[in-house]
Amino acid sequence: DCSGGCGERRAAAAYPAEPGPWRCTKCEKLIGCEVIARRGREYERGVVQQRDRNSQLLVQWWEEAATGSNEKGLAPEWVAERHAALAAPADGERVRRGMAVLAEWVDGRFYCATVQGGAAQARVLLQFEDGLRYEAGLDALRPLLDKPLLQAAHSPPSSAVREPRSSLQRMLPADLPSARAAGYGPLAQSMDRLEAVWRCSGTWRVEHEVADICGLFICRDFLSPAEVAAFRLV
């Protein structure tokens, strides 16, 4: 049997003179390789340690997402192959319309997207799961090992159940399309970040009659540095 753990058996006639442990072609390619795989709702870097007979990969996560280091630290997890991609950039000949890929966005993170077609200057047009369309170079793409089935994982909440609206949501038009309704992507992630750092109006400090000038009001801390960073992504 394959020593990678997938259960595939070697045909004796095809490998008559190879003693010792043997790995199938796919395990040989994946085990020990760096991948970008789904962890929760996001995609993180890690190294494949094992592969099972159900097309799942045991991924040892890098700690870089939390600490900026390239050391192993987070507990390994099993991830379906359809939610993982090799960390190496995509080969341009492999990228085609309708392909599911992971794409690096402006925040440096990877999100699941579908290739919509070609764009100018050797770039491709993508659509993320939350509906955001984006042009990216081939070096920002990582083809998934298998097409992901994310609709069930990211299905919108029932219309009968309404989540409480934050102070930021109450300031937006009620009919504004929700990025979360279509899936989780860079736009939904950016809105989550903005809501996480958004301060309600009661926390603002307004200075009245500044420098004894009648009618001059100044709010020096209207936006915090974290809010500014989040708005730039949105």
Short mmCIF file of C-alpha atoms in Angstrom, two decimals:
data_model
loop_
_atom_site.label_atom_id
_atom_site.label_comp_id
_atom_site.label_asym_id
_atom_site.label_seq_id
_atom_site.Cartn_x
_atom_site.Cartn_y
_atom_site.Cartn_z
CA ASP A 1 0.00 0.00 0.00
CA CYS A 2 1.00 3.62 -0.52
CA SER A 3 3.05 4.86 2.42
CA GLY A 4 1.38 8.27 2.11
CA GLY A 5 -1.76 6.86 3.74
CA CYS A 6 -4.18 7.08 0.79
CA GLY A 7 -4.62 3.30 0.60
CA GLU A 8 -3.68 2.96 -3.09
CA ARG A 9 -1.94 -0.31 -3.88
CA ARG A 10 1.10 -0.71 -6.08
CA ALA A 11 0.79 -2.96 -9.09
CA ALA A 12 3.54 -5.53 -8.73
CA ALA A 13 4.01 -5.81 -12.48
CA ALA A 14 4.54 -2.07 -12.82
CA TYR A 15 7.12 -1.84 -10.00
CA PRO A 16 8.88 -5.21 -9.92
CA ALA A 17 12.25 -4.09 -8.59
CA GLU A 18 11.46 -1.37 -6.01
CA PRO A 19 11.86 -2.59 -2.43
CA GLY A 20 10.84 -0.65 0.68
CA PRO A 21 8.19 2.08 1.15
CA TRP A 22 6.32 3.22 -1.95
CA ARG A 23 4.14 6.25 -2.65
CA CYS A 24 1.54 6.73 -5.35
CA THR A 25 2.01 9.55 -7.86
CA LYS A 26 -0.32 11.99 -6.09
CA CYS A 27 1.09 11.40 -2.60
CA GLU A 28 4.59 11.73 -3.98
CA LYS A 29 3.64 15.12 -5.41
CA LEU A 30 1.74 16.47 -2.40
CA ILE A 31 3.34 15.14 0.79
CA GLY A 32 6.00 17.55 2.02
CA CYS A 33 4.83 20.34 -0.31
CA GLU A 34 3.73 23.77 0.84
CA VAL A 35 0.06 24.45 0.21
CA ILE A 36 -2.51 27.16 0.83
CA ALA A 37 -5.51 25.46 2.40
CA ARG A 38 -8.82 26.41 3.95
CA ARG A 39 -8.78 26.93 7.71
CA GLY A 40 -12.15 28.05 8.98
CA ARG A 41 -13.39 30.64 6.49
CA GLU A 42 -9.92 31.76 5.43
CA TYR A 43 -6.95 30.23 3.62
CA GLU A 44 -3.60 29.74 5.33
CA ARG A 45 -0.19 28.37 4.40
CA GLY A 46 1.02 25.01 5.59
CA VAL A 47 2.81 21.80 4.65
CA VAL A 48 1.14 18.49 3.75
CA GLN A 49 2.11 15.74 6.19
CA GLN A 50 -0.22 12.95 5.11
CA ARG A 51 -3.02 12.06 2.69
CA ASP A 52 -5.89 9.66 3.35
CA ARG A 53 -8.11 7.48 1.18
CA ASN A 54 -10.89 10.14 1.25
CA SER A 55 -8.79 12.73 -0.61
CA GLN A 56 -8.04 14.70 2.54
CA LEU A 57 -4.72 16.28 3.43
CA LEU A 58 -3.24 16.54 6.90
CA VAL A 59 -1.85 20.09 6.89
CA GLN A 60 0.68 21.40 9.38
CA TRP A 61 -0.03 25.14 9.48
CA TRP A 62 2.66 27.76 9.40
CA GLU A 63 2.51 30.22 12.25
CA GLU A 64 3.11 33.19 9.94
CA ALA A 65 -0.55 34.24 9.88
CA ALA A 66 -0.45 35.02 13.60
CA THR A 67 3.18 35.87 14.30
CA GLY A 68 4.81 36.67 10.97
CA SER A 69 7.24 33.78 11.44
CA ASN A 70 7.74 30.80 9.15
CA GLU A 71 7.81 28.30 12.00
CA LYS A 72 5.45 25.39 12.55
CA GLY A 73 3.28 25.97 15.56
CA LEU A 74 -0.45 25.57 14.98
CA ALA A 75 -1.98 22.12 15.34
CA PRO A 76 -2.29 20.15 12.06
CA GLU A 77 -5.78 19.69 10.59
CA TRP A 78 -7.39 17.53 7.92
CA VAL A 79 -8.46 19.54 4.86
CA ALA A 80 -10.25 18.28 1.75
CA GLU A 81 -8.15 18.50 -1.40
CA ARG A 82 -10.85 20.59 -3.02
CA HIS A 83 -10.08 23.32 -0.45
CA ALA A 84 -6.32 23.40 -1.04
CA ALA A 85 -3.86 24.61 -3.67
CA LEU A 86 -0.13 24.29 -4.15
CA ALA A 87 1.66 27.40 -2.91
CA ALA A 88 3.68 27.70 -6.12
CA PRO A 89 2.30 30.24 -8.66
CA ALA A 90 0.08 28.92 -11.43
CA ASP A 91 1.34 27.91 -14.86
CA GLY A 92 -0.25 30.24 -17.41
CA GLU A 93 -1.10 27.33 -19.69
CA ARG A 94 -3.20 25.72 -16.94
CA VAL A 95 -5.40 28.76 -16.24
CA ARG A 96 -8.64 28.66 -18.20
CA ARG A 97 -12.10 30.19 -18.06
CA GLY A 98 -14.33 28.68 -15.36
CA MET A 99 -11.41 27.34 -13.31
CA ALA A 100 -11.62 27.57 -9.53
CA VAL A 101 -8.51 29.20 -8.07
CA LEU A 102 -7.18 30.89 -4.99
CA ALA A 103 -6.26 34.49 -5.77
CA GLU A 104 -4.14 36.88 -3.74
CA TRP A 105 -5.94 40.17 -3.11
CA VAL A 106 -4.56 43.58 -2.16
CA ASP A 107 -4.54 42.66 1.55
CA GLY A 108 -2.03 39.87 0.88
CA ARG A 109 -4.49 37.07 1.67
CA PHE A 110 -5.89 34.40 -0.64
CA TYR A 111 -9.58 33.97 -1.48
CA CYS A 112 -11.49 31.49 -3.61
CA ALA A 113 -12.43 32.85 -7.04
CA THR A 114 -13.51 31.74 -10.50
CA VAL A 115 -11.62 32.72 -13.65
CA GLN A 116 -13.97 34.75 -15.86
CA GLY A 117 -11.61 35.32 -18.78
CA GLY A 118 -8.53 37.19 -19.94
CA ALA A 119 -7.73 40.85 -19.33
CA ALA A 120 -5.16 43.31 -20.62
CA GLN A 121 -1.43 43.07 -19.86
CA ALA A 122 -1.35 39.29 -19.30
CA ARG A 123 -3.88 39.48 -16.48
CA VAL A 124 -7.07 37.51 -15.87
CA LEU A 125 -10.51 38.61 -14.75
CA LEU A 126 -11.74 36.94 -11.57
CA GLN A 127 -14.95 36.85 -9.58
CA PHE A 128 -14.72 36.13 -5.88
CA GLU A 129 -17.40 34.27 -3.95
CA ASP A 130 -18.86 37.50 -2.58
CA GLY A 131 -19.38 38.82 -6.12
CA LEU A 132 -16.38 41.16 -6.24
CA ARG A 133 -14.71 41.24 -9.68
CA TYR A 134 -10.97 41.74 -9.81
CA GLU A 135 -8.10 41.61 -12.30
CA ALA A 136 -4.96 39.76 -11.23
CA GLY A 137 -1.68 38.61 -12.71
CA LEU A 138 -0.88 34.93 -13.15
CA ASP A 139 1.60 35.10 -10.28
CA ALA A 140 -1.31 35.83 -7.90
CA LEU A 141 -3.24 32.66 -8.83
CA ARG A 142 -3.09 29.19 -7.29
CA PRO A 143 -5.28 26.53 -9.01
CA LEU A 144 -7.21 24.44 -6.49
CA LEU A 145 -6.40 20.72 -6.37
CA ASP A 146 -10.07 20.04 -6.99
CA LYS A 147 -13.06 22.31 -7.56
CA PRO A 148 -14.39 23.44 -4.13
CA LEU A 149 -17.99 22.89 -3.07
CA LEU A 150 -18.43 25.98 -0.94
CA GLN A 151 -22.08 26.80 -1.53
CA ALA A 152 -23.26 24.72 1.42
CA ALA A 153 -20.59 26.13 3.71
CA HIS A 154 -21.41 29.72 2.79
CA SER A 155 -25.17 29.56 2.26
CA PRO A 156 -26.93 32.80 3.23
CA PRO A 157 -28.96 32.88 6.43
CA SER A 158 -32.70 32.35 6.20
CA SER A 159 -34.70 35.47 5.36
CA ALA A 160 -36.88 34.70 8.35
CA VAL A 161 -33.96 35.24 10.73
CA ARG A 162 -32.50 38.72 10.92
CA GLU A 163 -29.16 39.31 12.56
CA PRO A 164 -28.84 42.44 14.72
CA ARG A 165 -27.38 45.35 12.79
CA SER A 166 -24.27 47.10 14.00
CA SER A 167 -23.98 50.88 14.28
CA LEU A 168 -22.11 50.88 10.97
CA GLN A 169 -24.80 48.82 9.22
CA ARG A 170 -27.52 51.19 10.49
CA MET A 171 -25.73 54.07 8.76
CA LEU A 172 -25.82 52.26 5.37
CA PRO A 173 -28.85 52.14 3.05
CA ALA A 174 -31.21 49.29 3.91
CA ASP A 175 -31.25 48.03 0.31
CA LEU A 176 -27.45 47.90 -0.01
CA PRO A 177 -26.50 44.44 -1.40
CA SER A 178 -24.76 42.28 1.17
CA ALA A 179 -21.46 40.70 0.17
CA ARG A 180 -22.07 37.92 2.69
CA ALA A 181 -25.20 36.77 0.87
CA ALA A 182 -23.11 35.40 -2.00
CA GLY A 183 -20.22 33.91 -0.03
CA TYR A 184 -17.07 34.83 1.82
CA GLY A 185 -14.50 36.84 -0.11
CA PRO A 186 -12.31 39.94 0.13
CA LEU A 187 -15.24 42.35 0.20
CA ALA A 188 -16.97 40.48 3.02
CA GLN A 189 -13.65 40.16 4.85
CA SER A 190 -13.04 43.91 4.54
CA MET A 191 -16.49 44.74 5.87
CA ASP A 192 -15.89 42.39 8.81
CA ARG A 193 -12.64 44.21 9.57
CA LEU A 194 -14.35 47.59 9.35
CA GLU A 195 -17.17 46.55 11.68
CA ALA A 196 -14.63 45.09 14.12
CA VAL A 197 -12.81 48.44 14.52
CA TRP A 198 -15.73 50.83 13.95
CA ARG A 199 -16.50 53.12 16.88
CA CYS A 200 -20.01 54.43 17.47
CA SER A 201 -20.62 58.17 17.29
CA GLY A 202 -20.64 58.52 21.07
CA THR A 203 -16.89 57.93 21.26
CA TRP A 204 -15.97 60.91 19.08
CA ARG A 205 -14.56 63.99 20.80
CA VAL A 206 -15.59 67.32 19.30
CA GLU A 207 -13.76 70.52 20.20
CA HIS A 208 -15.95 73.63 20.26
CA GLU A 209 -14.92 77.19 19.38
CA VAL A 210 -11.35 76.17 18.61
CA ALA A 211 -8.84 79.01 18.99
CA ASP A 212 -11.76 81.23 20.03
CA ILE A 213 -13.11 81.15 16.48
CA CYS A 214 -16.88 81.31 16.56
CA GLY A 215 -18.53 78.36 14.84
CA LEU A 216 -15.32 76.33 14.40
CA PHE A 217 -15.71 72.74 15.54
CA ILE A 218 -12.99 70.11 15.13
CA CYS A 219 -13.13 66.35 15.58
CA ARG A 220 -9.50 65.31 15.60
CA ASP A 221 -10.09 61.60 16.10
CA PHE A 222 -13.06 61.15 13.75
CA LEU A 223 -11.35 58.10 12.20
CA SER A 224 -8.85 55.97 14.03
CA PRO A 225 -5.78 54.54 12.19
CA ALA A 226 -7.46 51.11 12.23
CA GLU A 227 -10.64 52.55 10.71
CA VAL A 228 -8.63 54.33 8.00
CA ALA A 229 -6.83 51.07 7.11
CA ALA A 230 -10.13 49.21 6.92
CA PHE A 231 -11.77 51.90 4.77
CA ARG A 232 -8.87 51.76 2.31
CA LEU A 233 -9.53 48.07 1.72
CA VAL A 234 -13.27 48.63 1.30
#
